[in-house]
Amino acid sequence: MISRKNASISKFIIHKVGNKFNDTKNAFSDKTVDFDEASYDLMLPFLLRSFGSVVQSYRFNHHANISLNEINSYATQLFNDDEAFVDISKHVVTHLYEQSTSAQIKTGDVLVVMFEGIEFRDMTTNAIGIFKIESKVSFFQTYLENNSYDVLVQKGINSKKVDKGCLILNQSDTEGNIILSVDNNGYDAQYWTNQFLNIKYADDANNHTQQYIELCKDFSTEILKTSYGAQEQNTFLAKTIDFFKENEIVNIERFKEELFEDEKQIRQFEDYKKEFEGEQNIVIRNQFDVAERVVTKEKRKIKTDIKLDTNIQIKLDIDAPDASAEYLERGYDDDKKMHYYKVFFNAEA
C-alpha cells in the first residue's frame, strides 16, 4: 500500500509489444515523453491509483540465482544508471514479448516509468514502474468542419485503471527489492507474475494471513458447503474472520479447537490443508502474526448469502458469527418433501 501524494514522474516512455505466437512485432520509441500539464496531471494518478489498495508485496524469484532474473537485472541497471533508461526500457519490452507464447496473450502499449517520492511503510523512495495497456475503449470525439460540428468514434486508453502494472521499489529487505503488482485484466495470471516478472509473495505476515484465509475460504466451499450446507459454510467463515480479528497471532491448533466441535471436521480440515499446500506449492505455518489490513480486505470479499432455489435469499451478518447457530434452524418437511430454514427474531428492523 503506497501513498502517491508526493510522487512524481521523472522519466516516461511508451513502446508497443507484439505477440510472439501471432508473429506481430514490437514497436519502440527512441525518446521519452515530454508531458504537458494536463496529460501529466491525468497520467500520474492513473498509473499509481491501483497500488493504493495493494497490501501484499512480492520479491524477485529465480530457480538458480536471483541475479539471473531479467527484470531484477534491468531494474538494478536503471537504479544505478538512469541515463540508459531508453535502451533498458526496450529490453524490458523484448523480455515481455518473449513470454507471449499463446494466442490469448494480448498486444498493447508498454509504459516504463521512473518515479520519485513514492511513500511506502513510512519510507520515501524512488521506483520503477512497468505497465501494460491491453484494452482500449471507444469514445466520441466532436469536431468543427465547414461551420458545423460533427462526431466520430475513436479508441483510447481508459484512464480509470491500468490493465497490468508493477512497482519495483528502490528499497529492499532480506528477501530483496520490494515489488507491488496489479493485474486488472487477469486472463492469464501466470503470464505477468510468473513468466514476465518471475516474482513470489514475500515471506511476511501479509502472505501468511492471505494464504490461511484462502485455505479457509476454499475449505468452506468444497467441504463444508458440500457436506453440511451453506449455513455451516457461512458460520465457519464468520468465525474465521472473528478469530483473526480477536487474535494478533494465529496458532493453527488453537484455531481448530475454537472453530470445530466435531472431530470429523477437524480431520477433514487437516486433510484439506495438506491437499491445498500441495496444489499451491506452499507450506502454511503453524503460527504466524495476523496482518489486519489483509483481514479487512478479505472480509469485504466474503459473501454470506444463502441463496435458495425458491427465489429467497438469507443474508447472514459476518460480524455476528454466533447468530446463525442461535437464531437460524435448518430442517426437512416430510409433507412438502423440501428443506426449510426457521428464523427466530424479536422484531423486524
Tab-separated table of C-alpha atoms in Angstrom:
chain	number	residue	atom	x	y	z
A	1	MET	CA	0.000	0.000	0.000
A	2	ILE	CA	1.603	3.252	-1.140
A	3	SER	CA	0.866	6.948	-0.923
A	4	ARG	CA	1.229	8.982	-4.090
A	5	LYS	CA	0.686	12.440	-2.602
A	6	ASN	CA	4.367	13.423	-3.051
A	7	ALA	CA	5.062	11.201	-6.062
A	8	SER	CA	6.305	12.496	-9.400
A	9	ILE	CA	7.333	11.091	-12.781
A	10	SER	CA	10.965	11.716	-13.722
A	11	LYS	CA	11.150	9.582	-16.894
A	12	PHE	CA	8.422	8.063	-19.046
A	13	ILE	CA	8.494	6.161	-22.331
A	14	ILE	CA	5.931	4.274	-24.411
A	15	HIS	CA	6.605	1.199	-26.539
A	16	LYS	CA	4.278	-1.320	-28.151
A	17	VAL	CA	4.606	-5.033	-27.551
A	18	GLY	CA	3.520	-7.618	-30.106
A	19	ASN	CA	2.677	-11.279	-29.756
A	20	LYS	CA	5.353	-13.854	-30.475
A	21	PHE	CA	2.754	-16.556	-31.066
A	22	ASN	CA	0.896	-14.496	-33.700
A	23	ASP	CA	4.098	-13.049	-35.174
A	24	THR	CA	3.108	-9.434	-34.504
A	25	LYS	CA	6.135	-7.220	-33.924
A	26	ASN	CA	7.239	-4.788	-31.261
A	27	ALA	CA	7.450	-1.056	-31.970
A	28	PHE	CA	9.928	1.055	-29.998
A	29	SER	CA	10.192	4.730	-29.125
A	30	ASP	CA	13.590	6.417	-29.170
A	31	LYS	CA	12.681	9.336	-26.922
A	32	THR	CA	10.948	9.829	-23.598
A	33	VAL	CA	7.600	11.604	-23.354
A	34	ASP	CA	7.584	15.338	-22.621
A	35	PHE	CA	4.239	15.881	-20.868
A	36	ASP	CA	2.083	18.945	-20.987
A	37	GLU	CA	0.488	19.879	-17.665
A	38	ALA	CA	-2.945	18.424	-18.421
A	39	SER	CA	-1.713	14.998	-19.569
A	40	TYR	CA	0.783	14.763	-16.682
A	41	ASP	CA	-1.903	15.551	-14.101
A	42	LEU	CA	-4.055	12.767	-15.553
A	43	MET	CA	-1.267	10.229	-16.084
A	44	LEU	CA	0.295	10.229	-12.604
A	45	PRO	CA	-2.828	9.140	-10.643
A	46	PHE	CA	-3.820	6.781	-13.477
A	47	LEU	CA	-0.576	4.817	-13.071
A	48	LEU	CA	-0.451	4.756	-9.265
A	49	ARG	CA	-4.131	4.589	-8.253
A	50	SER	CA	-4.366	0.794	-8.211
A	51	PHE	CA	-1.390	0.449	-5.855
A	52	GLY	CA	-3.091	2.471	-3.136
A	53	SER	CA	-5.062	-0.587	-2.023
A	54	VAL	CA	-2.369	-3.249	-2.580
A	55	VAL	CA	-1.493	-4.937	0.712
A	56	GLN	CA	0.771	-7.827	-0.239
A	57	SER	CA	4.225	-7.354	-1.698
A	58	TYR	CA	6.429	-9.604	-3.823
A	59	ARG	CA	10.131	-10.373	-4.218
A	60	PHE	CA	12.067	-11.441	-7.298
A	61	ASN	CA	12.414	-15.163	-7.846
A	62	HIS	CA	14.646	-17.473	-9.905
A	63	HIS	CA	15.218	-21.218	-9.748
A	64	ALA	CA	19.023	-20.883	-9.890
A	65	ASN	CA	20.196	-17.413	-8.876
A	66	ILE	CA	18.204	-14.250	-8.252
A	67	SER	CA	20.732	-12.212	-10.228
A	68	LEU	CA	19.613	-14.137	-13.334
A	69	ASN	CA	16.076	-12.774	-13.082
A	70	GLU	CA	15.823	-10.494	-16.138
A	71	ILE	CA	13.595	-7.767	-14.657
A	72	ASN	CA	15.678	-7.740	-11.472
A	73	SER	CA	18.770	-7.167	-13.602
A	74	TYR	CA	17.138	-4.386	-15.643
A	75	ALA	CA	15.822	-2.683	-12.506
A	76	THR	CA	19.273	-2.742	-10.902
A	77	GLN	CA	20.756	-1.138	-14.023
A	78	LEU	CA	18.088	1.574	-14.072
A	79	PHE	CA	18.533	2.442	-10.400
A	80	ASN	CA	22.309	2.683	-10.911
A	81	ASP	CA	22.321	4.441	-14.310
A	82	ASP	CA	19.158	6.197	-15.420
A	83	GLU	CA	20.986	7.548	-18.487
A	84	ALA	CA	20.478	4.095	-20.005
A	85	PHE	CA	16.716	4.396	-19.437
A	86	VAL	CA	15.628	4.277	-23.102
A	87	ASP	CA	17.780	1.267	-24.060
A	88	ILE	CA	16.887	-0.736	-20.955
A	89	SER	CA	13.179	0.007	-21.401
A	90	LYS	CA	13.428	-1.633	-24.837
A	91	HIS	CA	14.994	-4.719	-23.256
A	92	VAL	CA	12.044	-4.872	-20.843
A	93	VAL	CA	9.591	-4.924	-23.760
A	94	THR	CA	11.621	-7.571	-25.591
A	95	HIS	CA	11.553	-9.762	-22.488
A	96	LEU	CA	7.786	-9.274	-22.219
A	97	TYR	CA	7.433	-10.222	-25.898
A	98	GLU	CA	9.333	-13.472	-25.309
A	99	GLN	CA	6.707	-14.524	-22.760
A	100	SER	CA	3.790	-14.230	-25.224
A	101	THR	CA	3.670	-17.897	-26.121
A	102	SER	CA	-0.073	-18.280	-26.695
A	103	ALA	CA	-2.737	-16.647	-28.846
A	104	GLN	CA	-4.616	-15.253	-25.849
A	105	ILE	CA	-1.716	-13.004	-24.788
A	106	LYS	CA	-2.743	-9.538	-25.895
A	107	THR	CA	-0.665	-6.943	-27.661
A	108	GLY	CA	-0.638	-3.435	-26.238
A	109	ASP	CA	1.194	-0.359	-25.058
A	110	VAL	CA	4.023	-0.787	-22.566
A	111	LEU	CA	4.855	2.152	-20.325
A	112	VAL	CA	8.182	2.186	-18.480
A	113	VAL	CA	8.361	4.887	-15.837
A	114	MET	CA	10.764	6.250	-13.237
A	115	PHE	CA	9.006	7.634	-10.161
A	116	GLU	CA	10.287	9.809	-7.340
A	117	GLY	CA	8.710	10.336	-3.923
A	118	ILE	CA	6.825	7.049	-3.545
A	119	GLU	CA	5.828	6.600	0.114
A	120	PHE	CA	5.686	3.023	1.418
A	121	ARG	CA	5.634	1.924	5.071
A	122	ASP	CA	6.979	5.195	6.487
A	123	MET	CA	9.755	5.467	3.932
A	124	THR	CA	10.081	7.568	0.787
A	125	THR	CA	11.834	6.088	-2.216
A	126	ASN	CA	12.113	6.129	-5.981
A	127	ALA	CA	10.662	3.295	-8.031
A	128	ILE	CA	10.450	1.775	-11.481
A	129	GLY	CA	7.015	1.186	-12.940
A	130	ILE	CA	6.211	-1.192	-15.784
A	131	PHE	CA	2.674	-1.064	-17.142
A	132	LYS	CA	0.899	-2.878	-19.940
A	133	ILE	CA	-2.222	-1.375	-21.513
A	134	GLU	CA	-4.177	-4.119	-23.251
A	135	SER	CA	-7.681	-2.716	-23.542
A	136	LYS	CA	-8.824	0.358	-25.442
A	137	VAL	CA	-12.257	1.937	-25.024
A	138	SER	CA	-14.349	3.694	-27.645
A	139	PHE	CA	-15.230	7.350	-27.132
A	140	PHE	CA	-16.911	10.095	-29.162
A	141	GLN	CA	-14.854	12.992	-30.454
A	142	THR	CA	-16.644	16.113	-31.718
A	143	TYR	CA	-15.021	18.428	-34.242
A	144	LEU	CA	-15.864	21.538	-36.240
A	145	GLU	CA	-15.917	21.355	-40.029
A	146	ASN	CA	-17.495	23.802	-42.512
A	147	ASN	CA	-19.146	25.766	-39.688
A	148	SER	CA	-20.895	22.652	-38.336
A	149	TYR	CA	-19.994	20.185	-35.616
A	150	ASP	CA	-19.678	16.509	-36.426
A	151	VAL	CA	-18.788	13.444	-34.407
A	152	LEU	CA	-16.513	10.444	-34.892
A	153	VAL	CA	-15.607	7.423	-32.806
A	154	GLN	CA	-12.032	6.942	-31.628
A	155	LYS	CA	-10.349	4.400	-29.388
A	156	GLY	CA	-8.170	5.300	-26.436
A	157	ILE	CA	-6.896	4.257	-23.014
A	158	ASN	CA	-9.386	4.128	-20.172
A	159	SER	CA	-7.959	6.499	-17.567
A	160	LYS	CA	-9.583	4.729	-14.586
A	161	LYS	CA	-7.100	1.877	-14.104
A	162	VAL	CA	-4.198	0.095	-15.792
A	163	ASP	CA	-4.593	-3.453	-17.070
A	164	LYS	CA	-1.310	-4.742	-15.670
A	165	GLY	CA	1.379	-2.979	-13.699
A	166	CYS	CA	4.204	-3.358	-11.221
A	167	LEU	CA	6.209	-1.044	-8.998
A	168	ILE	CA	9.782	-2.049	-8.192
A	169	LEU	CA	10.840	-0.004	-5.178
A	170	ASN	CA	14.428	1.054	-4.670
A	171	GLN	CA	14.180	-0.417	-1.189
A	172	SER	CA	14.908	-3.973	-0.116
A	173	ASP	CA	14.864	-6.296	2.861
A	174	THR	CA	16.493	-9.665	3.467
A	175	GLU	CA	14.499	-11.118	0.551
A	176	GLY	CA	15.402	-8.422	-1.981
A	177	ASN	CA	13.668	-5.494	-3.661
A	178	ILE	CA	10.088	-4.789	-2.596
A	179	ILE	CA	7.674	-5.213	-5.518
A	180	LEU	CA	3.983	-4.411	-5.841
A	181	SER	CA	1.933	-5.824	-8.695
A	182	VAL	CA	-1.610	-5.408	-10.017
A	183	ASP	CA	-3.467	-7.273	-12.743
A	184	ASN	CA	-6.911	-5.906	-13.533
A	185	ASN	CA	-7.185	-7.948	-16.712
A	186	GLY	CA	-6.162	-11.306	-15.305
A	187	TYR	CA	-6.932	-13.659	-18.170
A	188	ASP	CA	-3.568	-15.361	-17.597
A	189	ALA	CA	-2.132	-14.861	-14.107
A	190	GLN	CA	0.975	-16.901	-14.919
A	191	TYR	CA	1.961	-14.653	-17.821
A	192	TRP	CA	2.518	-11.448	-15.841
A	193	THR	CA	3.698	-12.527	-12.383
A	194	ASN	CA	5.378	-15.874	-13.009
A	195	GLN	CA	6.754	-15.651	-16.531
A	196	PHE	CA	7.443	-11.964	-17.144
A	197	LEU	CA	8.268	-10.641	-13.671
A	198	ASN	CA	9.088	-14.027	-12.075
A	199	ILE	CA	8.107	-12.910	-8.586
A	200	LYS	CA	6.829	-14.609	-5.442
A	201	TYR	CA	4.965	-13.355	-2.398
A	202	ALA	CA	7.120	-12.012	0.414
A	203	ASP	CA	7.545	-14.285	3.434
A	204	ASP	CA	5.680	-11.998	5.821
A	205	ALA	CA	2.508	-11.663	7.886
A	206	ASN	CA	0.535	-10.372	4.894
A	207	ASN	CA	1.266	-13.502	2.887
A	208	HIS	CA	0.722	-15.910	5.799
A	209	THR	CA	-2.631	-14.299	6.636
A	210	GLN	CA	-3.714	-14.303	2.977
A	211	GLN	CA	-2.788	-17.962	2.478
A	212	TYR	CA	-4.654	-19.110	5.576
A	213	ILE	CA	-7.815	-17.167	4.760
A	214	GLU	CA	-7.708	-18.563	1.203
A	215	LEU	CA	-7.383	-22.052	2.689
A	216	CYS	CA	-10.418	-21.449	4.905
A	217	LYS	CA	-12.494	-19.995	2.070
A	218	ASP	CA	-11.753	-22.944	-0.220
A	219	PHE	CA	-12.371	-25.463	2.577
A	220	SER	CA	-15.719	-23.847	3.363
A	221	THR	CA	-16.801	-24.068	-0.282
A	222	GLU	CA	-15.520	-27.510	-1.228
A	223	ILE	CA	-16.054	-29.395	2.056
A	224	LEU	CA	-18.445	-27.620	4.426
A	225	LYS	CA	-20.987	-26.358	1.910
A	226	THR	CA	-20.992	-29.657	0.034
A	227	SER	CA	-21.311	-31.857	3.132
A	228	TYR	CA	-23.160	-29.669	5.643
A	229	GLY	CA	-24.855	-26.848	3.722
A	230	ALA	CA	-24.497	-23.102	3.214
A	231	GLN	CA	-25.369	-22.238	6.828
A	232	GLU	CA	-22.411	-24.252	8.135
A	233	GLN	CA	-20.161	-22.730	5.480
A	234	ASN	CA	-21.088	-19.135	6.311
A	235	THR	CA	-20.909	-19.673	10.060
A	236	PHE	CA	-17.393	-21.052	9.658
A	237	LEU	CA	-16.287	-18.076	7.543
A	238	ALA	CA	-17.748	-15.603	10.032
A	239	LYS	CA	-15.989	-17.352	12.920
A	240	THR	CA	-12.739	-17.427	10.929
A	241	ILE	CA	-12.803	-13.661	10.412
A	242	ASP	CA	-13.777	-13.175	14.059
A	243	PHE	CA	-10.813	-15.322	15.162
A	244	PHE	CA	-8.407	-13.249	13.071
A	245	LYS	CA	-9.848	-10.010	14.423
A	246	GLU	CA	-9.537	-11.111	18.062
A	247	ASN	CA	-6.032	-12.571	17.871
A	248	GLU	CA	-2.743	-10.888	16.997
A	249	ILE	CA	-1.148	-14.300	16.449
A	250	VAL	CA	-2.775	-17.285	14.774
A	251	ASN	CA	-1.937	-20.686	16.177
A	252	ILE	CA	-3.434	-23.403	13.990
A	253	GLU	CA	-4.064	-25.848	16.855
A	254	ARG	CA	-5.936	-23.186	18.795
A	255	PHE	CA	-7.830	-22.214	15.639
A	256	LYS	CA	-9.071	-25.783	15.177
A	257	GLU	CA	-10.062	-26.078	18.831
A	258	GLU	CA	-12.159	-22.908	18.721
A	259	LEU	CA	-13.818	-23.361	15.331
A	260	PHE	CA	-14.569	-27.082	15.243
A	261	GLU	CA	-16.595	-29.080	17.742
A	262	ASP	CA	-16.693	-32.212	15.606
A	263	GLU	CA	-13.541	-34.368	15.369
A	264	LYS	CA	-14.607	-35.411	11.897
A	265	GLN	CA	-14.472	-31.808	10.677
A	266	ILE	CA	-11.042	-31.350	12.238
A	267	ARG	CA	-9.752	-34.341	10.282
A	268	GLN	CA	-11.398	-33.014	7.119
A	269	PHE	CA	-9.716	-29.640	7.642
A	270	GLU	CA	-6.302	-31.228	8.252
A	271	ASP	CA	-6.621	-33.408	5.143
A	272	TYR	CA	-7.773	-30.466	3.040
A	273	LYS	CA	-4.891	-28.309	4.314
A	274	LYS	CA	-2.391	-30.915	3.068
A	275	GLU	CA	-4.086	-31.002	-0.353
A	276	PHE	CA	-4.179	-27.193	-0.501
A	277	GLU	CA	-0.476	-26.900	0.318
A	278	GLY	CA	0.379	-29.458	-2.358
A	279	GLU	CA	-1.729	-27.791	-5.047
A	280	GLN	CA	-0.435	-24.295	-4.213
A	281	ASN	CA	3.146	-25.489	-3.647
A	282	ILE	CA	3.296	-23.743	-0.263
A	283	VAL	CA	3.723	-24.633	3.391
A	284	ILE	CA	1.345	-22.869	5.773
A	285	ARG	CA	2.993	-22.047	9.078
A	286	ASN	CA	1.585	-23.446	12.313
A	287	GLN	CA	1.843	-19.999	13.899
A	288	PHE	CA	2.093	-16.517	12.392
A	289	ASP	CA	1.312	-12.861	13.033
A	290	VAL	CA	-2.012	-11.520	11.777
A	291	ALA	CA	-1.987	-8.752	9.146
A	292	GLU	CA	-5.035	-6.640	9.969
A	293	ARG	CA	-5.154	-4.952	6.556
A	294	VAL	CA	-5.376	-8.332	4.816
A	295	VAL	CA	-8.185	-9.454	7.141
A	296	THR	CA	-10.126	-6.237	6.475
A	297	LYS	CA	-9.676	-6.595	2.718
A	298	GLU	CA	-10.637	-10.273	2.631
A	299	LYS	CA	-13.642	-9.692	4.880
A	300	ARG	CA	-15.117	-7.358	2.245
A	301	LYS	CA	-14.840	-10.122	-0.366
A	302	ILE	CA	-16.681	-12.787	1.616
A	303	LYS	CA	-20.332	-13.285	0.703
A	304	THR	CA	-22.533	-14.784	3.404
A	305	ASP	CA	-25.793	-15.060	1.484
A	306	ILE	CA	-27.733	-18.333	1.444
A	307	LYS	CA	-29.379	-18.486	-1.970
A	308	LEU	CA	-32.350	-20.840	-2.262
A	309	ASP	CA	-33.979	-22.281	-5.378
A	310	THR	CA	-37.305	-20.750	-4.294
A	311	ASN	CA	-36.072	-17.209	-5.114
A	312	ILE	CA	-35.418	-16.414	-1.462
A	313	GLN	CA	-32.091	-15.285	-0.038
A	314	ILE	CA	-30.978	-15.210	3.606
A	315	LYS	CA	-28.172	-12.774	4.374
A	316	LEU	CA	-26.059	-13.524	7.420
A	317	ASP	CA	-24.050	-10.879	9.284
A	318	ILE	CA	-20.347	-11.756	9.097
A	319	ASP	CA	-19.730	-9.654	12.221
A	320	ALA	CA	-22.105	-11.835	14.265
A	321	PRO	CA	-20.752	-15.385	13.846
A	322	ASP	CA	-22.916	-16.925	16.591
A	323	ALA	CA	-26.213	-15.533	15.305
A	324	SER	CA	-26.622	-18.211	12.649
A	325	ALA	CA	-26.277	-21.083	15.119
A	326	GLU	CA	-28.560	-19.420	17.669
A	327	TYR	CA	-31.339	-17.949	15.542
A	328	LEU	CA	-31.333	-19.957	12.294
A	329	GLU	CA	-32.555	-23.531	12.200
A	330	ARG	CA	-32.404	-25.874	9.208
A	331	GLY	CA	-34.746	-28.813	8.781
A	332	TYR	CA	-36.711	-31.013	6.405
A	333	ASP	CA	-40.505	-31.059	5.897
A	334	ASP	CA	-41.725	-34.586	5.165
A	335	ASP	CA	-45.082	-33.406	3.824
A	336	LYS	CA	-43.645	-30.929	1.308
A	337	LYS	CA	-40.537	-33.015	0.701
A	338	MET	CA	-38.486	-29.849	0.988
A	339	HIS	CA	-35.752	-28.414	3.178
A	340	TYR	CA	-36.535	-25.303	5.207
A	341	TYR	CA	-34.908	-22.620	7.366
A	342	LYS	CA	-36.622	-21.346	10.510
A	343	VAL	CA	-35.551	-17.825	11.572
A	344	PHE	CA	-36.114	-16.545	15.131
A	345	PHE	CA	-36.384	-12.802	15.901
A	346	ASN	CA	-37.986	-10.329	18.309
A	347	ALA	CA	-38.870	-7.538	15.910
A	348	GLU	CA	-38.439	-6.579	12.306
A	349	ALA	CA	-35.868	-3.855	11.728
